[in-house]
Coordinates of C-alpha atoms in Angstrom, one line a residue:
X133 CA -37.5 -32.4 -5.9
X134 CA -35.8 -31.3 -9.1
X135 CA -33.5 -28.8 -7.4
X136 CA -31.8 -31.7 -5.6
X137 CA -30.1 -32.6 -8.9
X138 CA -30.2 -29.2 -10.5
X139 CA -26.7 -27.9 -11.4
X140 CA -26.6 -24.5 -9.7
X141 CA -23.6 -22.9 -11.4
X142 CA -25.1 -19.6 -12.3
X143 CA -21.8 -17.8 -13.0
X144 CA -21.1 -20.2 -15.9
X145 CA -24.5 -19.5 -17.3
X146 CA -24.2 -15.8 -17.4
X147 CA -25.4 -14.5 -20.7
X148 CA -23.8 -11.4 -22.2
X149 CA -25.9 -8.3 -21.8
X150 CA -24.9 -5.1 -23.3
X151 CA -25.1 -2.3 -20.8
X152 CA -24.2 1.4 -21.0
X153 CA -21.5 2.9 -18.8
X154 CA -22.6 4.2 -15.4
X155 CA -23.2 7.9 -14.9
X156 CA -20.6 9.1 -12.5
X157 CA -21.4 12.8 -12.1
X158 CA -24.5 13.8 -10.1
X159 CA -26.6 10.8 -10.9
X160 CA -26.3 7.2 -10.0
X161 CA -29.0 6.2 -12.5
X162 CA -28.4 3.7 -15.3
X163 CA -29.9 3.5 -18.7
X164 CA -32.4 0.8 -19.7
X165 CA -30.9 -2.2 -21.4
X166 CA -32.1 -2.5 -24.9
X167 CA -33.6 -5.6 -26.5
X168 CA -36.5 -6.9 -28.6
X169 CA -38.5 -7.6 -25.5
X170 CA -37.8 -4.4 -23.6
X171 CA -40.9 -2.3 -23.4
X172 CA -41.0 1.2 -22.0
X173 CA -37.2 1.8 -22.5
X174 CA -35.4 4.2 -20.2
X175 CA -38.2 4.2 -17.7
X176 CA -37.7 3.4 -14.0
X177 CA -39.6 3.3 -10.8
X178 CA -37.6 4.3 -7.8
X179 CA -34.1 4.8 -8.9
X180 CA -32.4 7.3 -6.6
X181 CA -29.9 10.0 -7.5
X182 CA -27.2 11.0 -5.0
X183 CA -25.7 14.4 -5.0
X184 CA -22.0 13.9 -5.5
X185 CA -19.5 16.4 -4.0
X186 CA -15.7 16.1 -4.2
X187 CA -14.2 14.2 -1.3
X188 CA -12.0 16.1 1.1
X189 CA -8.4 14.9 0.8
X190 CA -7.0 13.9 4.2
X191 CA -3.6 15.5 5.3
X192 CA -1.9 12.1 5.1
X193 CA -3.0 9.6 2.5
X194 CA -2.0 6.0 2.4
X195 CA -1.7 4.0 -0.8
X196 CA -3.8 1.2 0.7
X197 CA -3.5 -1.1 -2.4
X198 CA 0.3 -0.9 -2.2
X199 CA 0.3 -1.4 1.6
X200 CA -2.0 -4.5 1.3
X201 CA 0.2 -5.9 -1.4
X202 CA 3.3 -5.6 0.8
X203 CA 1.5 -7.0 3.9
X204 CA -0.8 -9.4 2.1
X205 CA 0.2 -12.6 3.8
X206 CA -0.2 -11.1 7.3
X207 CA -3.5 -9.4 6.4
X208 CA -5.3 -12.2 4.5
X209 CA -8.4 -13.4 6.3
X210 CA -11.0 -15.9 5.1
X211 CA -14.7 -15.4 6.1
X212 CA -15.9 -18.9 7.2
X213 CA -19.6 -19.6 7.6
X214 CA -20.8 -22.7 9.4
X215 CA -24.2 -24.0 8.2
X216 CA -26.3 -27.1 8.5
X217 CA -29.7 -28.5 9.7
X218 CA -30.9 -27.5 13.2
X219 CA -29.5 -29.8 15.9
X220 CA -26.6 -30.9 13.7
X221 CA -24.3 -29.6 16.5
X222 CA -22.8 -26.6 14.7
X223 CA -22.4 -24.3 17.7
X224 CA -21.1 -27.1 20.0
X225 CA -18.6 -28.2 17.3
X226 CA -17.3 -24.7 16.6
X227 CA -17.3 -23.7 20.3
X228 CA -15.3 -26.8 21.1
X229 CA -12.9 -26.0 18.2
X230 CA -12.4 -22.4 19.5
X231 CA -11.7 -23.9 23.0
X232 CA -9.2 -26.4 21.5
X233 CA -7.4 -23.6 19.6
X234 CA -7.1 -21.5 22.8
X235 CA -9.6 -18.8 21.9
X236 CA -11.6 -19.6 25.0
X237 CA -9.8 -19.8 28.4
X238 CA -10.3 -22.5 30.9
X239 CA -12.0 -20.3 33.5
X240 CA -14.6 -19.1 31.0
X241 CA -15.3 -22.6 29.8
X242 CA -15.8 -23.8 33.4
X243 CA -18.3 -21.1 34.0
X244 CA -20.2 -22.1 30.9
X245 CA -20.3 -25.7 32.2
X246 CA -21.5 -24.7 35.6
X247 CA -24.2 -22.3 34.2
X248 CA -25.4 -24.9 31.7
X249 CA -25.7 -27.6 34.4
X250 CA -27.8 -25.3 36.5
X251 CA -30.5 -25.2 33.9
X252 CA -30.2 -28.9 33.0
X253 CA -28.4 -28.3 29.7
X254 CA -24.9 -29.5 30.5
X255 CA -24.2 -30.7 27.0
X256 CA -24.8 -27.2 25.7
X257 CA -21.7 -25.6 27.4
X258 CA -19.5 -25.5 24.2
X259 CA -22.4 -24.1 22.2
X260 CA -22.6 -21.1 24.7
X261 CA -19.2 -20.0 23.4
X262 CA -21.1 -18.7 20.3
X263 CA -24.8 -18.7 21.5
X264 CA -24.6 -15.6 23.8
X265 CA -28.2 -14.5 24.3
X266 CA -30.4 -15.8 27.1
X267 CA -33.1 -16.9 24.6
X268 CA -30.6 -18.9 22.5
X269 CA -29.2 -20.6 25.5
X270 CA -32.6 -21.5 27.0
X271 CA -33.9 -22.8 23.7
X272 CA -30.7 -24.4 22.6
X273 CA -31.1 -22.9 19.2
X274 CA -28.9 -20.4 17.3
X275 CA -31.1 -17.5 16.2
X276 CA -28.7 -15.0 14.8
X277 CA -25.2 -14.9 13.3
X278 CA -22.5 -15.3 15.9
X279 CA -19.1 -13.9 15.0
X280 CA -15.6 -14.8 16.3
X281 CA -12.1 -15.0 14.9
X282 CA -9.3 -17.6 15.0
X283 CA -6.2 -18.7 13.2
X284 CA -4.7 -21.9 11.9
X285 CA -1.1 -22.5 10.8
X286 CA -1.5 -20.9 7.4
X287 CA -4.9 -19.0 7.6
X288 CA -6.8 -16.4 9.6
X289 CA -10.5 -16.8 9.8
X290 CA -13.5 -14.7 10.7
X291 CA -16.1 -17.2 11.9
X292 CA -19.8 -16.8 11.1
X293 CA -22.0 -19.4 12.9
X294 CA -25.3 -19.4 11.1
X295 CA -28.7 -20.5 12.6
X296 CA -30.0 -23.9 11.3
X297 CA -33.7 -23.6 12.1
X298 CA -35.8 -22.8 9.1
X299 CA -37.5 -19.9 10.9
X300 CA -34.1 -18.1 10.8
X301 CA -33.1 -18.7 7.2
X302 CA -33.0 -14.9 6.5
X303 CA -30.4 -14.5 9.2
X304 CA -28.5 -17.4 7.7
X305 CA -28.5 -15.7 4.3
X306 CA -27.2 -12.5 5.9
X307 CA -24.2 -14.4 7.3
X308 CA -23.6 -16.6 4.2
X309 CA -23.6 -13.5 1.9
X310 CA -20.4 -12.4 3.7
X311 CA -18.6 -15.8 3.4
X312 CA -15.7 -16.9 1.3
X313 CA -15.7 -20.6 2.4
X314 CA -18.0 -22.9 4.5
X315 CA -18.3 -25.8 6.8
X316 CA -21.4 -27.9 6.4
X317 CA -22.2 -29.8 9.5
X318 CA -24.3 -33.0 9.2
X319 CA -25.6 -35.2 12.0
X320 CA -24.4 -38.8 11.4
X321 CA -26.6 -40.4 14.1
X322 CA -29.4 -42.8 13.2
X323 CA -32.2 -40.8 11.6
X324 CA -30.3 -37.5 12.2
X325 CA -28.8 -37.3 8.8
X326 CA -32.0 -38.3 7.1
X327 CA -34.1 -35.6 9.0
X328 CA -31.7 -32.9 7.7
X329 CA -31.2 -34.2 4.2
X330 CA -34.5 -35.7 3.2
X331 CA -37.8 -33.9 2.9
X332 CA -37.7 -30.3 4.1
X333 CA -34.4 -30.5 6.0
X334 CA -32.1 -27.5 6.0
X335 CA -29.0 -29.5 4.9
X336 CA -30.1 -29.3 1.3
X337 CA -31.3 -25.7 1.4
X338 CA -28.2 -24.4 3.1
X339 CA -25.9 -26.1 0.7
X340 CA -27.8 -24.6 -2.3
X341 CA -28.0 -21.2 -0.7
X342 CA -24.3 -20.9 0.0
X343 CA -23.4 -22.1 -3.5
X344 CA -25.9 -19.5 -4.9
X345 CA -24.1 -16.8 -2.8
X346 CA -20.8 -17.7 -4.4
X347 CA -19.2 -20.1 -1.9
X348 CA -17.1 -22.7 -3.8
X349 CA -14.9 -24.3 -1.2
X350 CA -16.6 -26.6 1.3
X351 CA -15.7 -28.9 4.2
X352 CA -18.4 -31.3 5.4
X353 CA -18.0 -32.2 9.1
X354 CA -19.8 -35.5 9.6
X355 CA -20.6 -34.9 13.3
X356 CA -21.8 -37.2 16.1
X357 CA -20.2 -40.3 14.5
X358 CA -19.2 -41.3 18.0
X359 CA -22.9 -42.0 18.8
X360 CA -22.8 -44.9 16.3
X361 CA -19.3 -46.1 17.4
X362 CA -17.4 -44.5 14.5
X363 CA -19.1 -46.6 11.9
X364 CA -17.2 -46.6 8.6
X365 CA -20.2 -47.9 6.8
X366 CA -22.4 -45.0 8.0
X367 CA -19.6 -42.5 7.1
X368 CA -19.3 -43.8 3.6
X369 CA -23.1 -43.8 3.1
X370 CA -23.4 -40.2 4.2
X371 CA -20.4 -38.9 2.2
X372 CA -21.5 -40.8 -0.9
X373 CA -25.0 -39.3 -0.9
X374 CA -23.7 -35.8 -0.1
X375 CA -21.0 -35.8 -2.7
X376 CA -23.5 -36.7 -5.5
X377 CA -25.9 -34.0 -4.3
X378 CA -23.2 -31.3 -3.9
X379 CA -21.6 -31.9 -7.3
X380 CA -25.2 -31.7 -8.7
X381 CA -25.5 -28.2 -7.0
X382 CA -22.5 -26.9 -8.8
X383 CA -19.6 -27.7 -6.4
X384 CA -16.5 -29.2 -8.0
X385 CA -15.5 -32.6 -6.5
X386 CA -12.0 -31.4 -5.7
X387 CA -13.5 -28.4 -3.7
X388 CA -15.5 -30.6 -1.3
X389 CA -13.7 -32.5 1.5
X390 CA -15.1 -34.6 4.4
X391 CA -14.0 -35.1 8.0
X392 CA -15.5 -37.5 10.7
X393 CA -15.8 -35.6 13.9
X394 CA -17.4 -35.4 17.4
X395 CA -18.1 -31.8 18.3
X396 CA -19.2 -32.7 21.9
X397 CA -16.1 -34.8 22.6
X398 CA -13.7 -32.7 20.5
X399 CA -12.5 -35.7 18.5
X400 CA -10.7 -34.9 15.2
X401 CA -11.3 -31.2 15.5
X402 CA -7.9 -29.5 16.1
X403 CA -5.7 -32.7 16.3
X404 CA -5.6 -35.9 14.3
X405 CA -6.9 -39.0 16.0
X406 CA -4.5 -41.8 17.1
X407 CA -4.8 -45.4 17.8
X408 CA -4.4 -44.5 21.5
X409 CA -7.2 -41.9 21.9
X410 CA -9.8 -43.1 19.3
X411 CA -8.9 -46.6 18.1
X412 CA -12.3 -47.2 16.4
X413 CA -11.8 -44.2 14.1
X414 CA -8.1 -44.5 13.6
X415 CA -8.6 -48.1 12.4
X416 CA -10.1 -47.0 9.1
X417 CA -9.8 -43.2 8.7
X418 CA -6.4 -43.0 6.9
X419 CA -4.6 -40.3 5.0
X420 CA -4.5 -41.1 1.3
X421 CA -1.1 -39.4 1.0
X422 CA 0.7 -40.9 3.9
X423 CA 1.3 -44.6 4.7
X424 CA 0.1 -45.5 8.2
X425 CA -1.0 -42.0 8.9
X426 CA -4.5 -41.1 10.1
X427 CA -6.7 -38.8 8.0
X428 CA -6.7 -35.0 8.4
X429 CA -8.6 -33.3 11.2
X430 CA -11.1 -30.5 10.7
X431 CA -8.4 -27.8 11.2
X432 CA -6.1 -29.5 8.7
X433 CA -8.8 -29.3 6.0
X434 CA -9.8 -25.7 6.5
X435 CA -6.1 -24.7 6.7
X436 CA -5.9 -25.7 3.0
X437 CA -8.7 -23.3 1.8
X438 CA -7.3 -21.1 -1.0
X439 CA -7.6 -17.3 -0.8
X440 CA -9.9 -15.7 -3.3
X441 CA -8.8 -12.6 -5.2
X442 CA -9.7 -9.4 -3.4
X443 CA -10.9 -6.5 -5.5
X444 CA -9.0 -3.9 -3.4
X445 CA -8.7 -1.3 -6.2
X446 CA -12.4 -1.1 -7.1
X447 CA -14.7 1.7 -5.7
X448 CA -15.3 1.2 -2.0
X449 CA -18.4 -0.7 -0.9
X450 CA -19.5 -1.8 2.6
X451 CA -23.0 -3.2 2.9
X452 CA -24.2 -2.4 6.4
X453 CA -25.3 -5.4 8.6
X454 CA -25.6 -3.5 11.8
X455 CA -25.2 0.0 13.2
X456 CA -25.2 1.7 16.6
X457 CA -24.3 4.9 18.4
X458 CA -20.9 5.1 20.0
X459 CA -17.6 3.3 19.6
X460 CA -14.0 4.3 19.8
X461 CA -13.5 8.1 19.7
X462 CA -17.2 8.5 19.5
X463 CA -18.9 11.9 19.5
X464 CA -22.5 13.2 19.4
X465 CA -22.8 13.0 15.6
X466 CA -20.9 9.8 15.1
X467 CA -22.3 6.3 14.2
X468 CA -20.6 2.9 14.1
X469 CA -21.5 0.6 11.2
X470 CA -20.5 -3.0 10.8
X471 CA -20.2 -5.3 7.8
X472 CA -17.8 -6.9 5.4
X473 CA -16.1 -4.8 2.8
X474 CA -17.3 -6.1 -0.6
X475 CA -14.7 -4.3 -2.7
X476 CA -12.2 -1.4 -2.6
X477 CA -10.5 0.0 0.5
X478 CA -10.9 2.6 3.2
X479 CA -8.6 4.5 5.6
X480 CA -8.7 6.8 8.5
X481 CA -9.8 10.4 7.6
X482 CA -11.4 9.3 4.4
X483 CA -14.7 10.8 3.3
X484 CA -17.6 8.5 2.5
X485 CA -21.2 8.7 1.4
X486 CA -24.1 6.6 2.7
X487 CA -26.5 5.3 0.0
X488 CA -29.4 5.7 0.0
X489 CA -29.7 9.1 1.5
X490 CA -26.5 10.7 0.2
X491 CA -25.2 11.8 3.6
X492 CA -21.5 12.4 3.8
X493 CA -19.2 11.5 6.7
X494 CA -15.6 11.0 7.7
X495 CA -14.1 7.7 8.9
X496 CA -12.7 8.3 12.4
X497 CA -11.8 4.7 13.5
X498 CA -11.5 1.3 11.9
X499 CA -11.7 -2.1 13.7
X500 CA -10.8 -5.2 11.7
X501 CA -11.7 -8.4 13.5
X502 CA -11.7 -6.5 16.9
X503 CA -8.3 -4.9 16.2
X504 CA -7.8 -1.2 15.5
X505 CA -6.2 -0.5 12.1
X506 CA -5.4 2.5 9.9
X507 CA -6.9 0.9 6.9
X508 CA -9.0 -2.0 5.7
X509 CA -9.6 -3.7 2.3
X510 CA -12.1 -6.0 0.5
X511 CA -12.8 -9.1 2.5
X512 CA -12.3 -7.6 5.9
X513 CA -15.1 -7.7 8.5
X514 CA -15.0 -4.2 10.0
X515 CA -16.6 -1.8 12.4
X516 CA -16.3 1.8 11.1
X517 CA -16.8 4.8 13.3
X518 CA -18.1 7.5 11.0
X519 CA -18.5 11.2 12.0
X520 CA -21.2 13.4 10.4
X521 CA -24.0 10.8 9.9
X522 CA -27.5 10.8 11.3
X523 CA -28.3 7.4 12.7
X524 CA -32.0 8.0 11.6
X525 CA -30.9 7.9 8.0
X526 CA -29.1 4.5 8.2
X527 CA -30.6 1.1 7.9
X528 CA -29.5 -2.5 7.3
X529 CA -28.9 -2.8 3.6
X530 CA -27.4 0.8 3.3
X531 CA -24.1 0.8 1.6
X532 CA -21.1 2.9 2.6
X533 CA -19.4 4.1 -0.6
X534 CA -16.7 6.3 -2.0
X535 CA -18.3 9.7 -2.9
X536 CA -16.8 9.8 -6.4
X537 CA -18.5 6.5 -7.5
X538 CA -21.4 5.6 -5.2
X539 CA -23.4 2.4 -5.7
X540 CA -26.7 2.5 -7.7
X541 CA -30.0 2.5 -5.8
X542 CA -33.1 1.5 -7.6
X543 CA -36.5 -0.3 -7.3
X544 CA -36.4 -1.8 -10.8
X545 CA -33.8 -4.1 -12.3
X546 CA -33.3 -7.2 -14.5
X547 CA -32.2 -10.5 -13.2
X548 CA -31.1 -13.8 -14.6
X549 CA -33.0 -16.2 -12.4
X550 CA -32.6 -19.9 -11.6
X551 CA -35.8 -21.3 -10.3
X552 CA -35.7 -24.1 -7.7
X553 CA -39.0 -25.6 -6.6
X554 CA -41.7 -23.0 -6.0
X555 CA -45.1 -24.2 -4.7
X556 CA -46.8 -22.7 -7.8
X557 CA -45.3 -21.5 -11.1
X558 CA -43.9 -18.0 -11.2
X559 CA -46.0 -15.6 -13.2
X560 CA -46.0 -11.9 -14.0
X561 CA -46.8 -10.1 -10.7
X562 CA -45.6 -13.0 -8.6
X563 CA -44.8 -11.6 -5.0
X564 CA -42.0 -12.7 -2.8
X565 CA -39.3 -11.5 -0.4
X566 CA -36.1 -10.4 -2.1
X567 CA -32.8 -10.9 -0.2
X568 CA -29.7 -8.9 -1.1
X569 CA -26.8 -9.2 1.4
X570 CA -28.4 -8.6 4.9
X571 CA -31.4 -6.7 3.4
X572 CA -34.8 -8.4 2.7
X573 CA -37.6 -6.4 1.0
X574 CA -41.0 -7.3 -0.5
X575 CA -40.8 -7.5 -4.3
X576 CA -42.7 -8.8 -7.4
X577 CA -41.6 -10.4 -10.6
X578 CA -42.9 -7.6 -12.7
X579 CA -42.3 -9.1 -16.1
X580 CA -41.0 -12.5 -17.4
X581 CA -38.9 -11.6 -20.5
X582 CA -37.7 -15.0 -21.7
X583 CA -36.6 -18.5 -20.6
X584 CA -33.4 -20.0 -22.0
X585 CA -31.2 -23.0 -21.8
X586 CA -28.7 -22.6 -19.0
X587 CA -25.8 -24.3 -20.7
X588 CA -26.1 -23.0 -24.3
X589 CA -27.8 -19.7 -23.7
X590 CA -30.4 -20.5 -26.4
X591 CA -33.7 -18.7 -25.9
X592 CA -36.5 -21.3 -25.4
X593 CA -39.5 -19.0 -25.2
X594 CA -40.0 -15.2 -25.3
X595 CA -42.6 -13.6 -22.9
X596 CA -43.7 -17.0 -21.4
X597 CA -46.8 -16.9 -19.2
X598 CA -45.0 -18.6 -16.3
X599 CA -41.8 -20.2 -15.1
X600 CA -41.8 -23.7 -13.7
X601 CA -39.2 -25.4 -11.4
X602 CA -35.8 -26.0 -12.9
X603 CA -36.1 -23.2 -15.5
X604 CA -33.6 -20.4 -16.1
X605 CA -35.2 -17.1 -17.1
X606 CA -34.6 -13.4 -17.6
X607 CA -37.0 -11.4 -15.5
X608 CA -37.7 -7.8 -14.4
X609 CA -38.1 -7.3 -10.7
X610 CA -39.7 -4.4 -8.9
X611 CA -39.1 -3.9 -5.2
X612 CA -41.3 -2.1 -2.7
X613 CA -38.5 0.3 -1.8
X614 CA -35.3 1.1 -3.6
X615 CA -32.3 -1.2 -2.9
X616 CA -28.6 -0.9 -3.4
X617 CA -27.1 -3.3 -5.9
X618 CA -24.5 -3.7 -8.7
X619 CA -24.4 -5.6 -12.0
X620 CA -23.0 -9.1 -11.3
X621 CA -20.3 -8.5 -13.9
X622 CA -19.0 -5.6 -11.8
X623 CA -19.5 -7.1 -8.3
X624 CA -20.2 -10.7 -7.6
X625 CA -21.2 -10.0 -4.0
X626 CA -23.5 -7.0 -4.6
X627 CA -25.0 -8.5 -7.8
X628 CA -26.6 -11.6 -6.3
X629 CA -30.2 -11.9 -5.1
X630 CA -32.4 -14.5 -3.5
X631 CA -36.2 -14.8 -3.9
X632 CA -38.1 -16.5 -1.1
X633 CA -41.8 -17.2 -0.6
X634 CA -43.6 -18.5 2.5
X635 CA -40.4 -19.5 4.2
X636 CA -39.0 -21.3 1.2
X637 CA -36.1 -20.3 -1.1
X638 CA -37.6 -20.5 -4.6
X639 CA -35.0 -18.9 -6.8
X640 CA -31.6 -17.3 -7.0
X641 CA -30.2 -14.9 -9.5
X642 CA -27.7 -12.4 -10.7
X643 CA -28.3 -8.8 -11.7
X644 CA -27.8 -8.2 -15.4
X645 CA -29.3 -4.7 -15.8
X646 CA -30.3 -1.7 -13.6
X647 CA -32.9 0.7 -14.8
X648 CA -32.9 4.4 -14.5
X649 CA -35.7 6.9 -13.9

């Protein structure tokens, strides 16, 4: 397939689009972007206006940006997603890593082992650290995003264990959309790597998806190498094929590292191997920078991930991934919402607005990675207890915003689209399922405006009849219901979309214009 070698580096291909300034008074509408091919200018279907009222100033205000700057080192957290083909051993590997780091106590681990043995799945005990539901444990398949937290010597992480089965790719996209960095787990056993990498395996799709969602730094865990006696030949074969593929997807060579591991046995996870405990691996896995020293373990590699810049001073945005009644200091009219702060900051007592809907509320409690805090900033995975909201008016995909500058909500927008390998060419009226953060909604490619060269930006054809695989195009998309989004130039997280059809990811894009009523 062409997408296997297609360079997916959509940021570098962003074409300049002149857009008007957003309306910040009572409307969150945006004017139509002009251009030779823009018919029916200034018309929209479904853009929502939110009634904006001044926020109530709390009695005690914190300068969150200044607080974050002074406590940045202690508050920096990376969101780490673990992806890979089904049965690559992701949950077992990460469960064993959490155990090795002391995040799971001995008593709990023994209970998992006994319970797993009772149902004849003794080898799944470490996976149960993250796979918590009865269905996941009985089937031995991760179905939803599992969340945990851990720390290394220099970094703190929020762990997102994503499902590998193709039936649960929407859940995987939901988790990956919150990630800064990733671990790609591959099965090194005979035939195992090939089943995930060749044909319709999820190794390829997951790698493309997380790159499309903005992940740049990647560690590849070559798992189950113990099954083939720590074969150096097999390891080099796998890493060579993967590196060629990953650099073709837009990853930089220096941002991709590899580690041979055994998730089941816990080898090379939290501690480097030695000639005493794993002589077969220690014989050839050497540190390039140290004479006579074995190579880095998995923790060593993720400990070197660099921190991205956090947009803590931008208007507050939190895309809701889950919500429920109750929580700390809960009351009859309070709701807890979870998600990752995309940009800005929030503090106790602050007034917010929920979009769509325009309901106002007040933040009564903030949990950051299961710890109560007075404030939180971009990049933090949080649970907010909000007073004054009706749970009936909240859904996955709603966005918690600052009332002065809420996010735009529309059913019609323009996207710069990179097409992978659709089963049929994309034409005007092509239906699909649009993914934005944790939300997925039916949508159609309403109008193909033009195709252009990704590298030079040169227009190849205006108003083409269709888009084939490998093409880059500017298209207009209409969704079944209004969605919350931003221009990519304003928010890299809230300005990305995915387009799927019949269980396949067929395109990814960035929002270049948002249309008004």
